[in-house]
Short mmCIF file of C-alpha atoms and ligand atoms in Angstrom, two decimals:
data_model
loop_
_atom_site.label_atom_id
_atom_site.label_comp_id
_atom_site.label_asym_id
_atom_site.label_seq_id
_atom_site.Cartn_x
_atom_site.Cartn_y
_atom_site.Cartn_z
CA UNK A 1 73.97 -54.73 46.93
CA UNK A 2 72.93 -57.63 44.99
CA UNK A 3 75.02 -60.80 44.43
CA UNK A 4 76.27 -59.85 41.16
CA UNK A 5 77.07 -56.43 41.94
CA UNK A 6 79.27 -57.78 45.11
CA UNK A 7 81.20 -60.06 42.55
CA UNK A 8 81.57 -57.55 40.02
CA UNK A 9 82.85 -55.45 42.76
CA UNK A 10 85.39 -58.09 44.15
CA UNK A 11 86.40 -59.12 40.88
CA UNK A 12 86.91 -55.33 38.94
CA UNK A 13 86.73 -52.97 41.94
CA UNK A 14 84.18 -51.04 40.86
CA UNK A 15 79.98 -51.38 40.11
CA UNK A 16 78.64 -52.23 36.86
CA UNK A 17 76.71 -49.77 34.69
CA UNK A 18 74.22 -52.43 33.76
CA UNK A 19 72.94 -55.86 34.71
CA UNK A 20 70.69 -58.18 32.69
CA UNK A 21 69.54 -61.86 33.26
CA UNK A 22 68.43 -64.52 30.85
CA UNK A 23 67.24 -67.85 31.14
CA UNK A 24 67.89 -71.46 30.59
CA UNK A 25 65.12 -73.65 28.75
CA UNK A 26 63.66 -76.85 28.65
CA UNK A 27 61.63 -77.57 25.22
CA UNK A 28 58.69 -79.50 25.84
CA UNK A 29 58.45 -80.82 22.21
CA UNK A 30 59.82 -80.21 18.87
CA UNK A 31 62.91 -81.63 18.89
CA UNK A 32 65.78 -81.32 16.12
CA UNK A 33 63.19 -79.40 13.96
CA UNK A 34 64.59 -76.04 14.58
CA UNK A 35 66.98 -75.99 11.85
CA UNK A 36 64.61 -77.52 9.56
CA UNK A 37 62.07 -74.45 9.64
CA UNK A 38 59.69 -75.98 11.97
CA UNK A 39 57.42 -75.29 14.86
CA UNK A 40 58.88 -75.73 18.35
CA UNK A 41 57.24 -75.46 21.85
CA UNK A 42 60.14 -74.69 24.36
CA UNK A 43 59.68 -72.63 28.04
CA UNK A 44 62.03 -70.78 29.80
CA UNK A 45 63.07 -72.19 33.21
CA UNK A 46 63.56 -70.27 36.52
CA UNK A 47 67.26 -70.52 36.60
CA UNK A 48 68.95 -67.60 35.06
CA UNK A 49 72.19 -66.42 34.02
CA UNK A 50 73.31 -62.64 35.04
CA UNK A 51 75.58 -60.48 33.05
CA UNK A 52 77.19 -57.20 34.67
CA UNK A 53 79.00 -54.67 32.55
CA UNK A 54 80.83 -51.35 32.92
CA UNK A 55 81.82 -49.30 30.13
CA UNK A 56 85.61 -48.67 29.97
CA UNK A 57 87.27 -45.82 28.56
CA UNK A 58 89.80 -47.72 26.34
CA UNK A 59 89.46 -50.70 23.97
CA UNK A 60 90.34 -53.48 26.79
CA UNK A 61 87.72 -56.17 27.40
CA UNK A 62 88.02 -57.64 30.73
CA UNK A 63 85.65 -60.79 31.38
CA UNK A 64 85.17 -63.11 34.41
CA UNK A 65 82.71 -65.73 35.39
CA UNK A 66 81.51 -66.78 38.90
CA UNK A 67 81.56 -70.24 37.45
CA UNK A 68 85.14 -69.88 36.54
CA UNK A 69 86.60 -68.95 39.85
CA UNK A 70 86.17 -65.38 38.85
CA UNK A 71 89.42 -65.35 37.00
CA UNK A 72 90.02 -62.25 34.88
CA UNK A 73 90.66 -62.75 31.35
CA UNK A 74 91.86 -59.89 29.54
CA UNK A 75 92.29 -58.68 25.80
CA UNK A 76 92.08 -56.46 23.36
CA UNK A 77 88.44 -55.59 21.65
CA UNK A 78 90.25 -55.58 18.12
CA UNK A 79 91.09 -59.10 18.56
CA UNK A 80 87.81 -60.16 18.99
CA UNK A 81 87.18 -62.04 15.99
CA UNK A 82 86.19 -65.74 14.67
CA UNK A 83 89.23 -67.96 15.10
CA UNK A 84 90.49 -66.09 18.30
CA UNK A 85 91.21 -69.28 20.69
CA UNK A 86 89.90 -69.43 23.80
CA UNK A 87 87.46 -71.34 26.57
CA UNK A 88 83.99 -70.45 27.91
CA UNK A 89 84.68 -66.57 27.26
CA UNK A 90 84.40 -67.36 23.69
CA UNK A 91 80.46 -67.49 24.20
CA UNK A 92 80.18 -63.76 25.64
CA UNK A 93 83.02 -62.78 23.16
CA UNK A 94 80.72 -63.83 20.21
CA UNK A 95 78.34 -61.62 21.29
CA UNK A 96 80.38 -58.73 21.49
CA UNK A 97 81.74 -59.84 17.80
CA UNK A 98 78.05 -60.25 16.40
CA UNK A 99 76.70 -56.99 17.85
CA UNK A 100 79.49 -54.91 16.60
CA UNK A 101 80.35 -53.75 19.90
CA UNK A 102 83.25 -51.04 19.72
CA UNK A 103 84.16 -50.12 23.27
CA UNK A 104 86.14 -51.58 25.97
CA UNK A 105 84.27 -53.31 28.96
CA UNK A 106 84.36 -55.18 31.79
CA UNK A 107 82.18 -58.17 32.10
CA UNK A 108 81.13 -60.29 34.93
CA UNK A 109 79.28 -63.58 34.64
CA UNK A 110 77.36 -65.29 37.19
CA UNK A 111 75.25 -68.27 35.80
CA UNK A 112 72.25 -70.60 37.80
CA UNK A 113 71.66 -72.68 35.23
CA UNK A 114 73.01 -76.15 35.09
CA UNK A 115 76.24 -76.00 32.74
CA UNK A 116 76.15 -78.66 29.96
CA UNK A 117 72.93 -80.39 31.31
CA UNK A 118 70.94 -79.77 28.02
CA UNK A 119 69.09 -76.91 29.47
CA UNK A 120 70.86 -73.89 27.57
CA UNK A 121 73.35 -72.50 29.59
CA UNK A 122 75.09 -71.29 26.44
CA UNK A 123 72.22 -69.22 25.31
CA UNK A 124 71.35 -68.11 28.72
CA UNK A 125 74.81 -66.69 28.80
CA UNK A 126 74.60 -65.30 25.05
CA UNK A 127 71.51 -63.52 25.78
CA UNK A 128 71.77 -61.97 29.07
CA UNK A 129 75.30 -60.36 27.43
CA UNK A 130 73.06 -59.55 24.41
CA UNK A 131 70.27 -57.97 26.44
CA UNK A 132 72.88 -55.86 28.56
CA UNK A 133 74.62 -54.80 25.63
CA UNK A 134 71.67 -53.43 23.46
CA UNK A 135 70.50 -51.47 26.23
CA UNK A 136 73.89 -50.05 27.36
CA UNK A 137 74.84 -48.86 23.88
CA UNK A 138 70.88 -48.26 22.86
CA UNK A 139 71.58 -50.44 20.09
CA UNK A 140 67.73 -50.97 19.25
CA UNK A 141 67.86 -54.42 18.23
CA UNK A 142 64.45 -56.27 18.14
CA UNK A 143 64.20 -59.55 20.22
CA UNK A 144 64.35 -61.32 16.74
CA UNK A 145 67.35 -59.27 15.67
CA UNK A 146 69.11 -60.29 18.79
CA UNK A 147 68.11 -64.19 18.78
CA UNK A 148 69.81 -64.29 15.20
CA UNK A 149 72.58 -62.19 16.07
CA UNK A 150 73.33 -64.55 19.30
CA UNK A 151 72.76 -67.59 17.02
CA UNK A 152 75.04 -66.27 14.41
CA UNK A 153 77.72 -65.57 17.37
CA UNK A 154 77.39 -69.27 18.20
CA UNK A 155 77.58 -70.52 14.89
CA UNK A 156 80.56 -68.37 13.61
CA UNK A 157 82.45 -67.31 16.44
CA UNK A 158 82.12 -70.51 19.02
CA UNK A 159 81.86 -72.81 16.17
CA UNK A 160 78.70 -74.66 17.71
CA UNK A 161 76.42 -75.15 14.82
CA UNK A 162 72.99 -74.69 16.76
CA UNK A 163 69.70 -73.70 15.62
CA UNK A 164 67.60 -70.72 16.64
CA UNK A 165 65.23 -71.89 19.42
CA UNK A 166 67.62 -71.75 22.26
CA UNK A 167 68.40 -67.93 22.00
CA UNK A 168 64.60 -66.86 20.95
CA UNK A 169 62.94 -68.55 23.93
CA UNK A 170 65.72 -67.19 26.16
CA UNK A 171 64.75 -63.79 24.98
CA UNK A 172 61.07 -64.20 24.29
CA UNK A 173 59.67 -66.19 26.67
CA UNK A 174 56.85 -65.18 29.12
CA UNK A 175 56.05 -66.62 32.68
CA UNK A 176 53.18 -69.03 32.74
CA UNK A 177 53.56 -69.83 29.02
CA UNK A 178 55.39 -72.20 26.79
CA UNK A 179 56.40 -70.22 23.75
CA UNK A 180 55.13 -71.63 20.25
CA UNK A 181 57.88 -70.46 18.04
CA UNK A 182 57.90 -70.74 13.96
CA UNK A 183 61.69 -71.12 13.36
CA UNK A 184 60.69 -70.09 9.55
CA UNK A 185 60.10 -66.44 10.49
CA UNK A 186 60.72 -66.25 14.24
CA UNK A 187 56.75 -65.41 14.82
CA UNK A 188 55.58 -66.61 18.35
CA UNK A 189 52.29 -67.39 20.20
CA UNK A 190 52.42 -67.57 23.91
CA UNK A 191 50.39 -70.97 24.90
CA UNK A 192 49.36 -71.06 28.66
CA UNK A 193 51.60 -73.82 30.26
CA UNK A 194 49.47 -74.41 33.61
CA UNK A 195 50.18 -77.95 34.65
CA UNK A 196 50.17 -77.01 38.56
CA UNK A 197 46.74 -76.62 38.81
CA UNK A 198 46.00 -80.14 37.63
CA UNK A 199 48.06 -81.55 40.14
CA UNK A 200 51.01 -82.03 37.74
CA UNK A 201 54.67 -81.18 37.19
CA UNK A 202 57.16 -81.44 35.03
CA UNK A 203 60.48 -83.07 36.15
CA UNK A 204 63.76 -82.49 34.61
CA UNK A 205 65.98 -85.50 34.53
CA UNK A 206 69.67 -84.82 34.24
CA UNK A 207 71.38 -88.00 33.55
CA UNK A 208 74.79 -86.29 33.57
CA UNK A 209 75.82 -88.55 30.59
CA UNK A 210 77.90 -86.85 27.72
CA UNK A 211 78.60 -89.21 25.11
CA UNK A 212 81.05 -87.78 22.60
CA UNK A 213 79.26 -88.31 19.32
CA UNK A 214 77.43 -85.03 20.40
CA UNK A 215 79.39 -82.59 18.04
CA UNK A 216 79.49 -85.19 15.01
CA UNK A 217 76.30 -86.84 15.34
CA UNK A 218 74.31 -83.41 15.64
CA UNK A 219 76.20 -82.13 12.26
CA UNK A 220 75.52 -85.65 10.73
CA UNK A 221 71.75 -85.02 11.37
CA UNK A 222 71.85 -81.61 9.85
CA UNK A 223 73.56 -83.08 6.79
CA UNK A 224 71.09 -85.94 6.28
CA UNK A 225 68.30 -83.29 6.43
CA UNK A 226 69.72 -80.80 3.80
CA UNK A 227 70.66 -83.44 1.47
CA UNK A 228 66.85 -84.78 1.69
CA UNK A 229 65.61 -81.38 1.24
CA UNK A 230 67.92 -80.95 -2.11
CA UNK A 231 67.04 -84.55 -3.38
CA UNK A 232 63.49 -83.60 -2.86
CA UNK A 233 63.79 -80.31 -4.36
CA UNK A 234 62.06 -78.21 -1.81
CA UNK A 235 63.79 -75.34 0.43
CA UNK A 236 62.89 -76.95 3.84
CA UNK A 237 61.39 -79.99 5.52
CA UNK A 238 58.56 -77.52 6.72
CA UNK A 239 56.98 -77.88 3.25
CA UNK A 240 56.75 -81.66 3.37
CA UNK A 241 53.84 -83.40 4.36
CA UNK A 242 53.69 -86.88 5.61
CA UNK A 243 51.73 -88.11 2.41
CA UNK A 244 54.44 -86.32 0.24
CA UNK A 245 57.12 -88.03 2.18
CA UNK A 246 55.73 -91.47 1.82
CA UNK A 247 55.22 -91.04 -1.75
CA UNK A 248 58.69 -89.60 -2.71
CA UNK A 249 60.29 -91.99 -0.18
CA UNK A 250 62.44 -93.93 -3.33
CA UNK A 251 64.31 -90.75 -3.78
CA UNK A 252 65.84 -90.62 -0.53
CA UNK A 253 68.51 -93.56 1.07
CA UNK A 254 67.18 -95.23 4.27
CA UNK A 255 68.72 -93.09 6.70
CA UNK A 256 67.75 -89.68 5.10
CA UNK A 257 64.21 -91.25 4.87
CA UNK A 258 64.12 -92.10 8.57
CA UNK A 259 65.69 -88.24 9.82
CA UNK A 260 62.80 -86.66 7.79
CA UNK A 261 60.26 -88.86 9.14
CA UNK A 262 61.00 -87.81 12.43
CA UNK A 263 61.00 -84.16 11.39
CA UNK A 264 57.75 -84.39 9.43
CA UNK A 265 55.98 -86.44 12.20
CA UNK A 266 57.69 -84.07 15.14
CA UNK A 267 56.22 -80.91 13.44
CA UNK A 268 52.40 -82.28 13.69
CA UNK A 269 53.10 -83.15 17.10
CA UNK A 270 54.03 -79.57 18.31
CA UNK A 271 50.99 -78.26 16.90
CA UNK A 272 48.86 -81.11 18.72
CA UNK A 273 50.69 -80.49 21.67
CA UNK A 274 49.56 -76.67 21.57
CA UNK A 275 46.18 -77.98 21.29
CA UNK A 276 46.49 -80.16 24.12
CA UNK A 277 47.73 -77.60 26.20
CA UNK A 278 44.91 -75.08 25.23
CA UNK A 279 42.41 -78.24 26.10
CA UNK A 280 44.38 -79.04 29.27
CA UNK A 281 44.35 -82.25 27.89
CA UNK A 282 47.51 -83.73 29.83
CA UNK A 283 47.10 -87.37 28.93
CA UNK A 284 47.16 -86.44 25.19
CA UNK A 285 50.58 -84.29 25.96
CA UNK A 286 51.87 -87.45 27.76
CA UNK A 287 51.37 -89.43 24.62
CA UNK A 288 52.74 -86.95 22.42
CA UNK A 289 55.95 -86.67 24.48
CA UNK A 290 55.89 -90.46 24.29
CA UNK A 291 55.95 -90.49 20.59
CA UNK A 292 58.37 -87.91 20.51
CA UNK A 293 60.79 -89.79 22.38
CA UNK A 294 60.14 -92.97 20.16
CA UNK A 295 60.71 -91.00 17.21
CA UNK A 296 63.94 -89.45 18.63
CA UNK A 297 65.36 -92.87 19.45
CA UNK A 298 64.43 -94.89 16.42
CA UNK A 299 64.13 -92.33 13.70
CA UNK A 300 66.32 -89.87 14.32
CA UNK A 301 68.74 -92.08 16.64
CA UNK A 302 69.86 -89.30 19.29
CA UNK A 303 69.06 -90.91 22.22
CA UNK A 304 71.16 -93.06 24.46
CA UNK A 305 70.79 -95.73 27.12
CA UNK A 306 70.87 -93.16 30.29
CA UNK A 307 68.00 -91.00 28.49
CA UNK A 308 66.15 -94.26 27.40
CA UNK A 309 66.53 -95.85 31.02
CA UNK A 310 65.23 -92.40 32.38
CA UNK A 311 62.27 -92.23 30.22
CA UNK A 312 61.43 -95.68 30.86
CA UNK A 313 61.56 -95.74 34.46
CA UNK A 314 59.50 -92.49 34.89
CA UNK A 315 57.05 -94.19 32.88
CA UNK A 316 57.10 -97.14 34.89
CA UNK A 317 56.50 -95.10 37.97
CA UNK A 318 53.51 -93.63 36.48
CA UNK A 319 54.64 -90.62 34.47
CA UNK A 320 51.76 -89.43 31.97
CA UNK A 321 54.59 -89.10 29.38
CA UNK A 322 58.31 -88.60 28.91
CA UNK A 323 60.83 -87.94 26.11
CA UNK A 324 64.69 -86.91 25.86
CA UNK A 325 64.93 -83.04 25.25
CA UNK A 326 67.82 -81.20 23.87
CA UNK A 327 70.35 -82.28 20.85
CA UNK A 328 70.56 -85.78 22.75
CA UNK A 329 73.46 -88.34 23.06
CA UNK A 330 73.47 -87.43 27.00
CA UNK A 331 72.02 -84.36 28.81
CA UNK A 332 68.29 -84.29 30.06
CA UNK A 333 64.92 -86.08 29.70
CA UNK A 334 61.66 -84.62 30.92
CA UNK A 335 58.67 -86.38 32.65
CA UNK A 336 55.36 -85.11 33.07
CA UNK A 337 54.11 -86.74 36.48
CA UNK A 338 51.62 -86.10 39.17
CA UNK A 339 52.86 -84.08 41.98
CA UNK A 340 51.89 -86.45 44.45
CA UNK A 341 54.21 -88.93 42.92
CA UNK A 342 57.69 -86.99 42.49
CA UNK A 343 59.58 -88.72 45.14
CA UNK A 344 58.35 -92.25 44.17
CA UNK A 345 59.29 -91.19 40.63
CA UNK A 346 62.69 -90.00 41.56
CA UNK A 347 63.17 -93.04 43.60
CA UNK A 348 62.42 -95.50 40.61
CA UNK A 349 64.80 -93.71 38.30
CA UNK A 350 67.50 -93.41 40.89
CA UNK A 351 67.16 -97.12 41.23
CA UNK A 352 67.11 -98.00 37.72
CA UNK A 353 70.19 -95.73 37.13
CA UNK A 354 72.06 -97.67 39.99
CA UNK A 355 71.04 -101.00 38.47
CA UNK A 356 72.61 -99.93 35.08
CA UNK A 357 75.95 -98.61 36.78
CA UNK A 358 75.10 -95.27 35.58
CA UNK A 359 76.35 -92.15 37.29
CA UNK A 360 73.43 -90.88 39.45
CA UNK A 361 71.10 -88.28 38.05
CA UNK A 362 69.97 -84.90 38.92
CA UNK A 363 66.63 -83.69 39.26
CA UNK A 364 64.98 -80.23 38.84
CA UNK A 365 61.54 -79.17 38.39
CA UNK A 366 60.70 -75.24 36.88
CA UNK A 367 57.68 -73.51 36.39
CA UNK A 368 57.56 -71.77 32.99
CA UNK A 369 59.40 -68.17 33.59
CA UNK A 370 60.41 -64.93 32.17
CA UNK A 371 62.59 -64.30 29.44
CA UNK A 372 65.79 -61.99 29.12
CA UNK A 373 65.47 -58.67 31.08
CA UNK A 374 67.34 -55.61 32.47
CA UNK A 375 67.86 -56.11 36.34
CA UNK A 376 69.20 -52.96 37.06
CA UNK A 377 70.78 -49.70 35.24
CA UNK A 378 72.84 -47.06 36.89
P1 ADP B 1 74.31 -76.25 27.67
O1 ADP B 1 73.84 -74.93 26.80
O2 ADP B 1 73.50 -77.10 27.25
O3 ADP B 1 74.21 -75.88 28.79
P2 ADP B 1 76.68 -76.04 25.89
O4 ADP B 1 77.69 -76.86 25.88
O5 ADP B 1 76.04 -75.40 25.05
O6 ADP B 1 75.71 -77.03 26.85
O7 ADP B 1 77.01 -74.59 26.97
C1 ADP B 1 77.83 -74.86 28.19
C2 ADP B 1 78.90 -74.13 28.05
O8 ADP B 1 78.69 -72.72 28.15
C3 ADP B 1 80.08 -74.13 29.04
O9 ADP B 1 80.71 -75.81 28.91
C4 ADP B 1 80.73 -72.97 28.84
O10 ADP B 1 81.99 -73.07 28.13
C5 ADP B 1 79.76 -72.16 28.83
N1 ADP B 1 78.83 -71.68 29.73
C6 ADP B 1 77.64 -71.38 30.29
N2 ADP B 1 77.19 -70.98 31.24
C7 ADP B 1 78.47 -70.31 31.70
C8 ADP B 1 78.99 -69.84 33.05
N3 ADP B 1 78.16 -69.22 33.79
N4 ADP B 1 80.34 -69.08 33.31
C9 ADP B 1 81.02 -69.55 32.16
N5 ADP B 1 80.76 -70.39 31.05
C10 ADP B 1 79.61 -70.66 30.90
MG1 MG B 2 74.03 -74.55 24.35
#
């Protein structure tokens, strides 16, 4: 019996009908541009969230998480609508709502993606539930459909204005590859992401910092991009070249100009990063990571002291490149390092954090892993 079966049995006194798993993600490059119709280059990490579900013959929903002491939350299916108050269970319920499920269920969650570390435990949770429901009820949704529906759930039901990247990569990633995702039409290309054969690895540094600016700061950045789009009379920043931006600079205020400058240059960096990966030119990839970080720090202003210290310390210890990842104002950074320098890099970062009196960071590494899948079906 697998672990998720065991907790399901202990919690609900029965066995699940279906179990699905979906991973968290790290975005190699292409930050804060999914909502501007840009290209992004994330990969799925090995840590995944499991969702085990059993249908009921009434209209009751019972839901529990191993990360929330298996406490059962019980409610009526008909009450599951945006506006219903709640805590963590709003994430899986947002999927039940967005997929239009019309049947009672018991749902057990067991997540192995660190929560709130910028590794998208929220998308892992949503996509594990969505994958299980899609198969359980033979809904026939494509992966693109599921990405759009889970994003809609997080936007409208949970109330988080996230872009489309996290759910897309959690659903569509392939082991060994980063996923070049065009956020305009959700078309994808798998780009082989093999740093190990060059003696390198990607170190993930969870700064454990969470600055309260997060929600308002994210919305404010999106609003700046939207007002620039309307002033420039275009439909998205994807249409804009750097040249065109310079020519129309006077139409924008200084803040809008800086935000758009990040978006336009970041989209180009993603395409260069794909070329660098294909050519196994990891020095170039490192430089692109550094440029991305500088752009997020200086133009988009979503970094924070902890992220900057993590990046600077990693570079001081010999990293080929490093940058903040995710929404910013805390969360994680990544550093492309030589495997032989892992211990030294970690200790340099730890020392720098201690000197600044920051909370101690946590470290992870991960190879690019498989997207969501059905683990077992009764
Ligand atoms: P991130 O997606 O970067 O981890 P978010 O704040 O977007 O951070 O999502 C984290 C939230 O998702 C948690 O606070 C919790 O509400 C919910 N969550 C994710 N995984 C689980 C889980 N395994 N059990 C319960 N809640 C979870
Ligand atoms: Mg999230």
